[in-house]
Amino acid sequence: MSAPPSSSPRWLLYGASGYTGRLIAEEAVRRGHRPVLAGRSHEKLAPLAERLGLELAVVGLEDVRTLVSTLEGLPLVLHAAGPFVRTSQPMVQACLAAGSHYLDITGEIPVFESIFQHDAEARSRGLTLMSGVGFDVVPTDCLARHVAEKVPGAHELDLALSITERVASPGTAKSMLEQLPQGGRVRRGGALQPWPMGKGLRRVRFSDAEHTVAPIPWGDLVTAWHTTGIPNITTYMTLPRAAARFIRFTYPLLKRVLSVDAVRHGAERLIESRVHGPGETARSESRTHIWAEARAADGRRAQAWLELPEAYAFTAVAAARAVEEVLARKPQGSLTPAGAFGADFVLSIDGCRRLDALA
């Protein structure tokens, strides 16, 4: 792990009272940072700010003038309040207006696409715009770059995830709910294309075991394209065959139901009351496994595997490390984590191990 910064950087952590926001705040303090904790609710922010001895700022994303004023003098914002498809744009605009770097922990494809639309403006202002500085998508982006560098001119890239801890945080659950009606995606010929949910099962050997995986619309369909330039990308996650068949046949009905605003909002309220995220034991004991393969038309190929801590525990450290890298390097433009920091960035996080061959 890289050493914490010698000074005590001040930056803004928006959404600090959420499940992942709290983990990031605690990790940031452990690393010597002094983030300003921000969000909509003083009632939710105050106990965390008092416990960690940090400043707080209460501001809504709809209050653009106050938001820009709050960012004055702060070099960077780490945005942790989802669903990001609703919350990212106001904060991006505020950062561009205030001259603050923007980072977030989203995995939502429309947000990644939107971030890259602001590349020219970010460069002209000398700012970084970077989405996905947590489990979405640091490890997969870094592994994608690693295998791509081994196969120059690769035309296909496959990425697969095996996650042992399936309990989501409220924010993750709401983001998934928001994206479900959009359906499956793959990248073909450099363009995003629809893909039937539950179709395309295959077996993948991870570093711990072989599992059945199914295509999912992961953020790397955008980030890995920008990082590697590979035009054909499929992202997978472990899913039992029975579950994949169930999803394939029930998804059309589910899509229609979730397209109704009242149903979706009711589901969000249920998530808020019932979903709490993995506990400390699960975060400390669970592991995540990733596989990647790049292939070229002439038959050249390269595989690699990555082992890392539980997703939320990883996100807390990865996000804090990304803050440190941006403040130190000050890269400019709309960037991916591996594009800005290199394929080995993930290895700077304790508990991560990369393998290029399996016994």
Coordinates of C-alpha atoms in Angstrom, one line a residue:
M1 CA 0.0 0.0 0.0
S2 CA 1.2 3.5 -0.7
A3 CA 2.0 5.7 2.3
P4 CA -0.6 8.2 3.3
P5 CA 0.1 11.8 2.3
S6 CA 2.3 13.8 4.6
S7 CA -0.2 16.6 4.8
S8 CA -3.9 16.5 5.7
P9 CA -5.7 17.1 2.4
R10 CA -9.1 18.8 2.5
W11 CA -11.6 17.8 -0.1
L12 CA -15.4 17.2 -0.2
L13 CA -17.0 13.8 0.3
Y14 CA -20.6 14.0 -0.9
G15 CA -23.0 11.3 0.2
A16 CA -20.8 10.7 3.3
S17 CA -23.7 9.5 5.5
G18 CA -24.5 6.6 3.1
Y19 CA -23.2 3.0 3.6
T20 CA -20.2 3.4 1.3
G21 CA -19.7 7.0 2.1
R22 CA -19.1 6.2 5.8
L23 CA -16.5 3.5 4.9
I24 CA -14.7 6.0 2.7
A25 CA -14.7 8.7 5.3
E26 CA -13.3 6.3 7.9
E27 CA -10.6 5.1 5.5
A28 CA -9.7 8.7 4.5
V29 CA -9.2 9.7 8.1
R30 CA -7.0 6.6 8.7
R31 CA -4.9 7.8 5.8
G32 CA -4.5 11.3 7.2
H33 CA -7.1 13.1 5.2
R34 CA -9.5 15.7 6.5
P35 CA -12.5 15.5 4.1
V36 CA -15.5 17.8 4.5
L37 CA -18.5 15.5 4.9
A38 CA -21.4 16.7 2.8
G39 CA -24.9 15.7 1.9
R40 CA -28.6 16.7 2.3
S41 CA -29.2 15.8 5.9
H42 CA -27.6 17.4 8.9
E43 CA -29.2 14.8 11.1
K44 CA -27.4 12.0 9.3
L45 CA -24.1 13.8 8.8
A46 CA -23.6 15.2 12.3
P47 CA -22.9 11.9 14.2
L48 CA -20.3 10.8 11.7
A49 CA -18.6 14.2 11.5
E50 CA -18.5 14.4 15.3
R51 CA -17.1 10.9 15.6
L52 CA -14.3 11.5 13.1
G53 CA -13.7 15.2 14.1
L54 CA -14.5 16.5 10.6
E55 CA -16.3 19.5 9.1
L56 CA -19.7 19.0 7.6
A57 CA -21.6 20.8 4.9
V58 CA -25.3 20.5 4.3
V59 CA -26.3 21.2 0.7
G60 CA -28.7 19.7 -1.9
L61 CA -27.6 19.0 -5.4
E62 CA -30.5 21.1 -6.8
D63 CA -29.1 24.2 -5.1
V64 CA -26.4 24.9 -7.6
R65 CA -25.3 28.3 -6.3
T66 CA -24.8 27.0 -2.7
L67 CA -23.1 23.8 -4.1
V68 CA -20.5 25.9 -6.1
S69 CA -20.0 28.1 -3.1
T70 CA -19.4 25.1 -0.8
L71 CA -16.7 23.8 -3.2
E72 CA -14.7 27.1 -3.0
G73 CA -11.2 26.4 -1.9
L74 CA -11.7 22.6 -2.1
P75 CA -9.5 21.0 -4.8
L76 CA -11.6 17.8 -5.3
V77 CA -15.0 16.2 -4.8
L78 CA -15.5 12.5 -4.2
H79 CA -19.1 11.8 -5.1
A80 CA -20.7 8.8 -3.3
A81 CA -24.4 9.6 -3.5
G82 CA -26.4 7.4 -6.0
P83 CA -28.2 6.6 -8.1
F84 CA -25.5 8.5 -10.0
V85 CA -27.6 8.7 -13.2
R86 CA -29.7 11.2 -11.2
T87 CA -27.0 12.8 -9.1
S88 CA -23.8 13.0 -11.1
Q89 CA -24.5 15.8 -13.6
P90 CA -25.3 18.5 -11.0
M91 CA -22.1 17.7 -9.2
V92 CA -20.0 17.6 -12.4
Q93 CA -21.3 21.0 -13.4
A94 CA -20.6 22.4 -10.0
C95 CA -17.0 21.0 -10.1
L96 CA -16.4 22.5 -13.5
A97 CA -17.7 25.9 -12.3
A98 CA -15.7 25.8 -9.1
G99 CA -12.5 24.4 -10.5
S100 CA -12.6 21.2 -8.4
H101 CA -11.6 17.7 -9.6
Y102 CA -14.5 15.2 -9.8
L103 CA -14.4 11.5 -8.8
D104 CA -17.3 9.1 -8.1
I105 CA -17.9 5.4 -7.3
T106 CA -20.6 4.7 -9.9
G107 CA -20.9 1.6 -12.1
E108 CA -23.7 3.0 -14.2
I109 CA -23.1 3.0 -17.9
P110 CA -24.9 6.3 -18.7
V111 CA -22.8 8.1 -16.2
F112 CA -19.5 6.9 -17.7
E113 CA -20.7 7.9 -21.1
S114 CA -21.7 11.4 -19.8
I115 CA -18.4 11.9 -18.1
F116 CA -16.5 11.5 -21.4
Q117 CA -18.7 14.1 -23.1
H118 CA -17.1 16.7 -20.8
D119 CA -13.5 15.8 -21.7
A120 CA -12.7 18.9 -23.7
E121 CA -14.1 21.3 -21.0
A122 CA -12.2 19.4 -18.2
R123 CA -9.0 19.7 -20.1
S124 CA -9.5 23.4 -20.8
R125 CA -10.0 23.9 -17.1
G126 CA -7.1 21.7 -16.0
L127 CA -9.4 19.3 -14.1
T128 CA -9.9 15.6 -13.7
L129 CA -13.3 13.9 -14.3
M130 CA -13.2 10.3 -13.3
S131 CA -16.0 7.9 -12.6
G132 CA -15.7 4.4 -11.1
V133 CA -12.9 4.8 -8.5
G134 CA -14.2 1.9 -6.4
F135 CA -15.1 -1.7 -7.1
D136 CA -16.8 -0.3 -10.1
V137 CA -14.4 -0.3 -12.0
V138 CA -10.9 -0.1 -10.6
P139 CA -10.0 -3.8 -10.5
T140 CA -11.6 -4.7 -13.8
D141 CA -10.2 -1.6 -15.6
C142 CA -6.7 -2.4 -14.3
L143 CA -6.9 -6.0 -15.4
A144 CA -8.3 -5.1 -18.8
R145 CA -5.3 -2.8 -19.4
H146 CA -2.9 -5.5 -18.1
V147 CA -4.1 -8.1 -20.6
A148 CA -4.5 -5.6 -23.4
E149 CA -0.9 -4.5 -23.1
K150 CA 0.2 -8.2 -23.6
V151 CA -1.8 -8.4 -26.9
P152 CA -1.2 -5.3 -29.0
G153 CA -4.0 -4.9 -31.5
A154 CA -6.4 -7.1 -29.6
H155 CA -9.9 -7.1 -31.0
E156 CA -11.8 -8.9 -28.2
L157 CA -11.8 -8.5 -24.5
D158 CA -13.8 -10.6 -21.9
L159 CA -14.0 -9.7 -18.2
A160 CA -15.7 -11.8 -15.6
L161 CA -16.4 -11.3 -11.9
S162 CA -17.0 -13.9 -9.1
I163 CA -18.3 -12.3 -5.9
T164 CA -18.8 -14.4 -2.8
E165 CA -20.6 -11.6 -0.8
R166 CA -24.0 -11.0 -2.5
V167 CA -25.4 -8.5 0.0
A168 CA -25.7 -5.0 -1.5
S169 CA -25.7 -1.6 0.1
P170 CA -28.9 0.6 -0.3
G171 CA -27.1 2.8 -2.8
T172 CA -26.0 -0.2 -4.9
A173 CA -29.5 -1.7 -4.8
K174 CA -31.1 1.5 -5.9
S175 CA -28.6 2.0 -8.7
M176 CA -29.3 -1.6 -9.9
L177 CA -33.0 -0.9 -9.8
E178 CA -32.6 2.2 -11.8
Q179 CA -30.6 0.4 -14.5
L180 CA -32.6 -2.8 -14.8
P181 CA -35.1 -1.4 -17.4
Q182 CA -32.2 -0.7 -19.7
G183 CA -31.5 -4.4 -20.2
G184 CA -28.2 -6.2 -21.1
R185 CA -25.4 -4.6 -23.2
V186 CA -22.2 -5.7 -24.9
R187 CA -19.8 -3.7 -27.1
R188 CA -19.4 -4.8 -30.7
G189 CA -17.4 -3.0 -33.3
G190 CA -16.8 -0.1 -30.9
A191 CA -20.5 0.5 -30.2
L192 CA -22.7 -0.5 -27.3
Q193 CA -25.4 -2.9 -28.4
P194 CA -28.4 -4.5 -26.6
W195 CA -28.0 -8.1 -25.3
P196 CA -30.8 -10.4 -24.0
M197 CA -30.6 -10.7 -20.2
G198 CA -29.6 -14.3 -19.2
K199 CA -28.3 -15.3 -22.7
G200 CA -24.7 -16.3 -23.4
L201 CA -23.8 -18.5 -20.5
R202 CA -20.2 -19.9 -20.4
R203 CA -17.8 -21.5 -18.0
V204 CA -14.8 -19.5 -16.7
R205 CA -11.9 -20.6 -14.6
F206 CA -11.2 -18.1 -11.8
S207 CA -8.2 -18.5 -9.5
D208 CA -10.3 -20.2 -6.9
A209 CA -12.6 -22.4 -9.0
E210 CA -14.5 -22.7 -12.3
H211 CA -17.9 -21.1 -12.4
T212 CA -20.8 -20.5 -14.8
V213 CA -21.0 -16.8 -15.8
A214 CA -23.6 -14.7 -17.7
P215 CA -23.2 -11.4 -19.6
I216 CA -24.1 -8.3 -17.5
P217 CA -24.0 -4.6 -18.4
W218 CA -20.9 -3.7 -16.3
G219 CA -19.2 -0.3 -16.5
D220 CA -16.2 -1.7 -18.3
L221 CA -18.3 -1.7 -21.5
V222 CA -17.4 2.0 -21.5
T223 CA -14.3 2.3 -19.4
A224 CA -12.3 -0.6 -20.9
W225 CA -13.2 0.7 -24.4
H226 CA -11.6 4.1 -23.4
T227 CA -8.7 2.4 -21.6
T228 CA -7.7 -0.2 -24.2
G229 CA -9.4 0.7 -27.5
I230 CA -10.5 -2.9 -27.9
P231 CA -13.8 -2.8 -29.9
N232 CA -15.5 -6.0 -28.8
I233 CA -16.1 -6.3 -25.1
T234 CA -18.3 -8.6 -23.0
T235 CA -18.5 -8.4 -19.2
Y236 CA -19.7 -11.4 -17.2
M237 CA -20.7 -12.3 -13.6
T238 CA -21.1 -15.6 -11.9
L239 CA -24.7 -16.8 -12.1
P240 CA -26.2 -20.3 -11.8
R241 CA -27.8 -21.7 -14.9
A242 CA -31.2 -21.9 -13.3
A243 CA -31.0 -18.3 -12.3
A244 CA -29.9 -17.2 -15.8
R245 CA -32.8 -19.1 -17.4
F246 CA -35.3 -17.5 -14.9
I247 CA -34.0 -14.0 -15.7
R248 CA -34.1 -14.6 -19.4
F249 CA -37.8 -15.6 -19.4
T250 CA -39.1 -13.2 -16.7
Y251 CA -37.1 -10.1 -17.7
P252 CA -39.6 -8.7 -20.3
L253 CA -42.3 -8.6 -17.6
L254 CA -39.9 -7.2 -15.0
K255 CA -38.8 -4.5 -17.4
R256 CA -42.4 -3.3 -18.0
V257 CA -43.1 -3.3 -14.2
L258 CA -40.0 -1.3 -13.3
S259 CA -40.6 1.2 -16.1
V260 CA -43.6 2.4 -14.0
D261 CA -42.4 5.3 -11.8
A262 CA -44.7 4.5 -8.9
V263 CA -43.5 0.9 -8.8
R264 CA -39.8 1.9 -9.0
H265 CA -40.2 4.6 -6.3
G266 CA -42.0 2.1 -4.0
A267 CA -39.2 -0.4 -4.5
E268 CA -36.7 2.3 -3.6
R269 CA -38.5 3.1 -0.3
L270 CA -38.5 -0.6 0.5
I271 CA -34.7 -0.8 -0.2
E272 CA -34.2 2.2 2.2
S273 CA -36.0 0.4 5.0
R274 CA -34.8 -3.2 4.4
V275 CA -31.3 -3.1 2.8
H276 CA -28.3 -2.4 5.0
G277 CA -25.3 -3.7 3.2
P278 CA -22.7 -6.4 4.4
G279 CA -21.6 -6.3 8.0
E280 CA -18.0 -5.9 9.2
T281 CA -17.4 -9.7 9.4
A282 CA -18.5 -10.2 5.7
R283 CA -16.4 -7.2 4.6
S284 CA -13.3 -8.6 6.3
E285 CA -13.7 -12.3 5.3
S286 CA -15.2 -12.2 1.8
R287 CA -13.1 -12.3 -1.4
T288 CA -13.7 -11.2 -5.0
H289 CA -12.1 -12.9 -8.0
I290 CA -11.8 -11.4 -11.5
W291 CA -10.7 -13.0 -14.8
A292 CA -9.8 -11.2 -18.1
E293 CA -8.8 -12.4 -21.5
A294 CA -7.7 -10.3 -24.5
R295 CA -7.6 -11.9 -28.0
A296 CA -6.3 -10.8 -31.4
A297 CA -7.5 -11.9 -34.8
D298 CA -4.2 -13.7 -35.5
G299 CA -4.7 -16.1 -32.5
R300 CA -2.6 -14.2 -29.9
R301 CA -4.2 -14.1 -26.5
A302 CA -3.5 -13.3 -22.9
Q303 CA -5.3 -14.2 -19.7
A304 CA -4.9 -12.9 -16.1
W305 CA -6.6 -13.2 -12.8
L306 CA -7.1 -10.9 -9.9
E307 CA -7.9 -11.6 -6.3
L308 CA -9.1 -8.8 -4.0
P309 CA -10.9 -8.0 -0.8
E310 CA -14.7 -7.7 -0.5
A311 CA -16.2 -5.1 -2.8
Y312 CA -17.2 -2.4 -0.3
A313 CA -14.0 -2.8 1.7
F314 CA -12.0 -2.5 -1.5
T315 CA -14.0 0.6 -2.6
A316 CA -13.2 2.5 0.5
V317 CA -9.4 2.1 0.0
A318 CA -9.5 2.4 -3.8
A319 CA -11.4 5.7 -3.6
A320 CA -9.1 7.2 -1.1
R321 CA -6.1 6.1 -3.1
A322 CA -7.6 7.6 -6.2
V323 CA -8.0 10.9 -4.4
E324 CA -4.4 10.8 -3.4
E325 CA -3.3 10.1 -7.0
V326 CA -5.4 12.9 -8.5
L327 CA -4.2 15.4 -6.0
A328 CA -0.6 14.4 -6.6
R329 CA -0.6 14.0 -10.4
K330 CA -3.4 16.4 -11.4
P331 CA -4.2 14.5 -14.6
Q332 CA -6.5 16.5 -17.0
G333 CA -9.6 15.4 -18.8
S334 CA -12.2 12.7 -18.6
L335 CA -10.2 9.6 -17.6
T336 CA -10.5 6.0 -16.4
P337 CA -8.7 4.8 -13.3
A338 CA -6.3 2.5 -15.3
G339 CA -6.0 5.1 -18.0
A340 CA -4.8 7.7 -15.6
F341 CA -2.9 5.5 -13.0
G342 CA -1.8 2.4 -15.0
A343 CA -2.6 -1.3 -14.8
D344 CA -0.7 -1.7 -11.5
F345 CA -2.8 0.8 -9.6
V346 CA -4.9 -2.0 -8.2
L347 CA -1.8 -3.6 -6.7
S348 CA -1.2 -0.6 -4.5
I349 CA -4.3 -1.7 -2.5
D350 CA -3.6 -4.2 0.3
G351 CA -5.0 -7.7 -0.3
C352 CA -4.9 -7.5 -4.1
R353 CA -3.0 -10.2 -6.0
R354 CA -2.7 -10.6 -9.8
L355 CA -1.8 -13.8 -11.5
D356 CA -0.7 -14.4 -15.1
A357 CA -0.9 -18.2 -14.9
L358 CA -2.6 -20.7 -12.8
A359 CA -1.1 -24.0 -11.6

